[in-house]
PDB file of C-alpha atoms and ligand atoms in Angstrom:
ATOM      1  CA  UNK Z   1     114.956 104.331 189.452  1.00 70.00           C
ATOM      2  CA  UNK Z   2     114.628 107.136 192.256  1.00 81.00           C
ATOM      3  CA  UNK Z   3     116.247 109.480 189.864  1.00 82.00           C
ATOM      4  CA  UNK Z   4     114.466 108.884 186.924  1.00 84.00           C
ATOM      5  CA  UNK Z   5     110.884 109.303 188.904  1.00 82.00           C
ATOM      6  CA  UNK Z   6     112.551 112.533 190.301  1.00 81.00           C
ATOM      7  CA  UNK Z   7     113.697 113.878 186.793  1.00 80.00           C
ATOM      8  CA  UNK Z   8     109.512 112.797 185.581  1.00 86.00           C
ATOM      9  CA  UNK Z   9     107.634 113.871 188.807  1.00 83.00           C
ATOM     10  CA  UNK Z  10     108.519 116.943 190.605  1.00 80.00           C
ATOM     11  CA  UNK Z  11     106.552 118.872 193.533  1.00 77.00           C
ATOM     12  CA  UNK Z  12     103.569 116.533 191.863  1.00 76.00           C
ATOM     13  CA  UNK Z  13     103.883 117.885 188.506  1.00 84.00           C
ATOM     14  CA  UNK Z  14     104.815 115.505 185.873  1.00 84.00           C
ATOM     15  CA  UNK Z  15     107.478 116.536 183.361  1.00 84.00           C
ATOM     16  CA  UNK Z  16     107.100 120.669 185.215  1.00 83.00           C
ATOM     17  CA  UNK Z  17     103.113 120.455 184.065  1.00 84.00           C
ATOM     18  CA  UNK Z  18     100.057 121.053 186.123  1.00 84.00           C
ATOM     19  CA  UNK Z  19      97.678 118.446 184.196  1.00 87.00           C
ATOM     20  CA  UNK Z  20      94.250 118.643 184.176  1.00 91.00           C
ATOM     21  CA  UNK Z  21      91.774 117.405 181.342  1.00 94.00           C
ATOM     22  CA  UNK Z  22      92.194 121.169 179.550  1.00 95.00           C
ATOM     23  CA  UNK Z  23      95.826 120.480 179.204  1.00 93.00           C
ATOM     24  CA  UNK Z  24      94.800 116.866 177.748  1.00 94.00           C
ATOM     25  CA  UNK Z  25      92.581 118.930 175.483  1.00 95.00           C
ATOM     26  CA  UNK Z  26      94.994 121.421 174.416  1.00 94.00           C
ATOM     27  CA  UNK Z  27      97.791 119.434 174.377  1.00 95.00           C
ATOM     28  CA  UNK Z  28      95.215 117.506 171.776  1.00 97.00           C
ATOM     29  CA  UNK Z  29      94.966 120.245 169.633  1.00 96.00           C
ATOM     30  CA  UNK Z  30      98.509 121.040 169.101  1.00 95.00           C
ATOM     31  CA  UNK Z  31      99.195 117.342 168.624  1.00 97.00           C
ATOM     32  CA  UNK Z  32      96.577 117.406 165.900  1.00 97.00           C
ATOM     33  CA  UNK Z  33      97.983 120.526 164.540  1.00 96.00           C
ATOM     34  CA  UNK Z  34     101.556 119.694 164.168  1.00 96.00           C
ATOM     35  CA  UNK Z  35     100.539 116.063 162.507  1.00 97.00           C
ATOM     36  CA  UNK Z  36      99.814 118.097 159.582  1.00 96.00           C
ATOM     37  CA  UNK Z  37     103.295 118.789 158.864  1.00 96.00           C
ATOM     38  CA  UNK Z  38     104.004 115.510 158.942  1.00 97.00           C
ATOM     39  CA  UNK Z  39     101.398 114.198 156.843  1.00 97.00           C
ATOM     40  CA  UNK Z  40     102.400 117.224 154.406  1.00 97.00           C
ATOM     41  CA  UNK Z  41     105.826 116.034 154.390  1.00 97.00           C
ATOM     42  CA  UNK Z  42     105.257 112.515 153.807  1.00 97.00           C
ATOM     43  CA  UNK Z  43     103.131 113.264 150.413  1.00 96.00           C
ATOM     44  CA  UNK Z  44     106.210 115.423 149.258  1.00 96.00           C
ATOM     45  CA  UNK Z  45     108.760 113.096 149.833  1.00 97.00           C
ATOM     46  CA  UNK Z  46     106.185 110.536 148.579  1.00 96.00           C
ATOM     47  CA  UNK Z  47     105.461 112.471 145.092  1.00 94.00           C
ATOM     48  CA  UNK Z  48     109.144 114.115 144.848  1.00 96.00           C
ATOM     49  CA  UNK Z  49     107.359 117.493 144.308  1.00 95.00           C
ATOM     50  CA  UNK Z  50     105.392 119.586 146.912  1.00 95.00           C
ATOM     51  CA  UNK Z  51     101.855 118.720 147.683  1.00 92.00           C
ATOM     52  CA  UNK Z  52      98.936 119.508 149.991  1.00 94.00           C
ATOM     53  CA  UNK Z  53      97.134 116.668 150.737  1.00 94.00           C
ATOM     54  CA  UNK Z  54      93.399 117.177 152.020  1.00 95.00           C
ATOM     55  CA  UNK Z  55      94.818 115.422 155.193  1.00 96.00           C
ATOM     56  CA  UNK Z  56      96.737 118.194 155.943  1.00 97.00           C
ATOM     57  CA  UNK Z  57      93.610 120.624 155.932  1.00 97.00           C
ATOM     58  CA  UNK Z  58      91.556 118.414 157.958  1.00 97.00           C
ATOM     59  CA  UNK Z  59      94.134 118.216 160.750  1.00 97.00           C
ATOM     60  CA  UNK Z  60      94.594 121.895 160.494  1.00 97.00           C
ATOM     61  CA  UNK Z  61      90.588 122.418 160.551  1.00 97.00           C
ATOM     62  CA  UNK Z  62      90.524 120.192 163.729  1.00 97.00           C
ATOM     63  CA  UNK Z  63      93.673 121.568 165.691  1.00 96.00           C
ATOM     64  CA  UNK Z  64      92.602 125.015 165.140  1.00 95.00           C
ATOM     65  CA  UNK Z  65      89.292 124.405 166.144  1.00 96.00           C
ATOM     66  CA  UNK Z  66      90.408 122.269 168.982  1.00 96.00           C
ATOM     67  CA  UNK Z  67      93.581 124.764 170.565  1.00 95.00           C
ATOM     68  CA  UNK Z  68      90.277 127.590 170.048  1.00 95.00           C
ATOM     69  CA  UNK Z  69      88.118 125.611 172.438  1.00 96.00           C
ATOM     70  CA  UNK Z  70      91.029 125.480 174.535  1.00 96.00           C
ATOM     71  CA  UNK Z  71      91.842 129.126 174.441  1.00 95.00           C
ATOM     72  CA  UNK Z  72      88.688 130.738 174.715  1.00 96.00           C
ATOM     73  CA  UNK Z  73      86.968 128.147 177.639  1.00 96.00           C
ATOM     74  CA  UNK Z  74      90.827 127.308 179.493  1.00 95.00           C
ATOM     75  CA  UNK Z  75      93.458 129.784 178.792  1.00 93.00           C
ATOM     76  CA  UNK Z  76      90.964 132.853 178.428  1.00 95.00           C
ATOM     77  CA  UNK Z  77      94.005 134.382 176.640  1.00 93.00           C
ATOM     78  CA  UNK Z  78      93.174 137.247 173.930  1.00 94.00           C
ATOM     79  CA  UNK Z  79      96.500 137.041 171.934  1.00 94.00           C
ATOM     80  CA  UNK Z  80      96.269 133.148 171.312  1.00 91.00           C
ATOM     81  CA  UNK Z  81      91.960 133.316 170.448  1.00 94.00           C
ATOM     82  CA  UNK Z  82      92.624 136.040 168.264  1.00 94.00           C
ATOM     83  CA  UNK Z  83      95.654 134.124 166.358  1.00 89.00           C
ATOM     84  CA  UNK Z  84      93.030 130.958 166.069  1.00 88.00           C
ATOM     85  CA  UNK Z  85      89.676 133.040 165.462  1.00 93.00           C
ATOM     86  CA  UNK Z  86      90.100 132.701 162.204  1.00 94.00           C
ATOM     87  CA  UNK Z  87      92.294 130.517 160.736  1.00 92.00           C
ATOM     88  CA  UNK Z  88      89.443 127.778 160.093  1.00 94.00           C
ATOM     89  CA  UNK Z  89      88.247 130.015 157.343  1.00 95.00           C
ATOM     90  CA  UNK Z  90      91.455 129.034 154.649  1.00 96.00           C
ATOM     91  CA  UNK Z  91      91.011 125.496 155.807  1.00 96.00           C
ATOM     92  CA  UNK Z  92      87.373 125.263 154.862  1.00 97.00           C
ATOM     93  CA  UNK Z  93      87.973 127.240 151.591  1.00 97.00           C
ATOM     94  CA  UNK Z  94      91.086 124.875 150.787  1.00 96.00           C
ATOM     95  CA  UNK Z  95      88.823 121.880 151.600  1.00 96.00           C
ATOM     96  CA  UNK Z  96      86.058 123.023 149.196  1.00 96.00           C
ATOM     97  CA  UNK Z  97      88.518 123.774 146.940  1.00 94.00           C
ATOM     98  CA  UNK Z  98      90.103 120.483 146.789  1.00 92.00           C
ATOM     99  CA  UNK Z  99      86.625 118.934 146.557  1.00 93.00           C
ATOM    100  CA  UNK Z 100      85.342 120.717 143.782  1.00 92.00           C
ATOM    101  CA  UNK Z 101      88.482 119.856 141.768  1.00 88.00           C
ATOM    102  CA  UNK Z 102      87.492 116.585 142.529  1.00 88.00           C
ATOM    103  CA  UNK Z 103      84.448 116.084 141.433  1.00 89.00           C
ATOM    104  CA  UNK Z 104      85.410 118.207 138.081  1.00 90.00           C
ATOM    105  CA  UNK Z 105      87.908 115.324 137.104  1.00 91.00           C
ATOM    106  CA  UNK Z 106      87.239 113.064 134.556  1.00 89.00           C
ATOM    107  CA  UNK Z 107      87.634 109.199 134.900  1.00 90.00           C
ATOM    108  CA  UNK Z 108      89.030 107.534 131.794  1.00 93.00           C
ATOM    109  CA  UNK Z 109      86.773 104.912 130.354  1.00 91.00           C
ATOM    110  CA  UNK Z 110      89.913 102.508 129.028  1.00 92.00           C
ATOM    111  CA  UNK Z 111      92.261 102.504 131.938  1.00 94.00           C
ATOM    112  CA  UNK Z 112      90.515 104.072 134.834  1.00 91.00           C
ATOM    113  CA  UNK Z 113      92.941 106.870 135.820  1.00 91.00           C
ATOM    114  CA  UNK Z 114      91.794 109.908 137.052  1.00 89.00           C
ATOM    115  CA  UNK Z 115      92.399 113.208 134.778  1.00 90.00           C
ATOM    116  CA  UNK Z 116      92.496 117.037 134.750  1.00 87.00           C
ATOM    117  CA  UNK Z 117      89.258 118.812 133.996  1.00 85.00           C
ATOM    118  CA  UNK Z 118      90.602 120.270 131.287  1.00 87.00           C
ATOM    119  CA  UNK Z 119      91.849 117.054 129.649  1.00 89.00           C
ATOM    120  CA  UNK Z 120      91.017 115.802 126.517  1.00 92.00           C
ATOM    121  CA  UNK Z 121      92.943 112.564 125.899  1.00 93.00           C
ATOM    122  CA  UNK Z 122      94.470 110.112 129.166  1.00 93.00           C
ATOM    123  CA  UNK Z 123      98.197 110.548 129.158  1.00 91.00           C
ATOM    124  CA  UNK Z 124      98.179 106.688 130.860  1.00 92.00           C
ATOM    125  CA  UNK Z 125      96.433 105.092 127.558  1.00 94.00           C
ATOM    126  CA  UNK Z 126      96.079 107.616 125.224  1.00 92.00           C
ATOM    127  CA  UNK Z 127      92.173 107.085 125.149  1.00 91.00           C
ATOM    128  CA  UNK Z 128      89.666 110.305 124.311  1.00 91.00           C
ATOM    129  CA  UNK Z 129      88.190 111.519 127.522  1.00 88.00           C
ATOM    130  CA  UNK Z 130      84.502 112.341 127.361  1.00 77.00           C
TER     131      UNK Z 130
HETATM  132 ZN1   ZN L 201      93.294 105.892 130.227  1.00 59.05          ZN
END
């Protein structure tokens, strides 16, 4: 038990950290940021062909934003705000993006799938799209 509190704590840091709530914060951030790789994954593996998700955009939006704040306010660190000044900008473009192809799809009247924009027929039911 002594060992394993020795191998965990050590000189007062836990697992060789100094915590303090900016490490929570940051920490946070990158938690957020690498999620998005999983949920990315998932919806691949999921649709046996690669896909972005929206998901994946949110949690890169956040994290970014997030590991910023932490940057700029914590780690005062030019390299790292400079690498996350402007990453949000793709995210929010991918985001409106995926929104606007969205709204442009077409709901089919007999079966209730969702279709392309550029559809004229559902490939589910074979009904005409208006
Ligand atoms: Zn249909």
């Amino acid at each position: 038990m002594d060992f394993i509190h020795n191998l965990l704590w050590h000189q007062d840091k836990f697992l060789g950290i100094t915590w303090n709530a900016w490490k929570g914060i940051g920490f946070l951030g990158n938690g957020i940021f690498f999620s998005r790789f999983l949920v990315q994954w998932y919806a691949t593996e999921k649709r046996k062909q690669v896909v972005v998700p929206q998901a994946f955009w949110w949690l890169s939006l956040v994290g970014s934003v997030i590991t910023l704040t932490y940057a700029i306010f914590y780690l005062k660190d030019s390299v790292i705000i400079l690498s996350a000044a402007f990453s949000w900008i793709p995210y929010i473009r991918s985001l409106i993006i995926h929104r606007r192809h969205k709204n442009a799809q077409t709901t089919c009247a007999g079966c209730g799938q969702k279709n392309p924009p550029q559809a004229n027929y559902c490939p589910n039911c074979g009904g005409k799209l208006i």
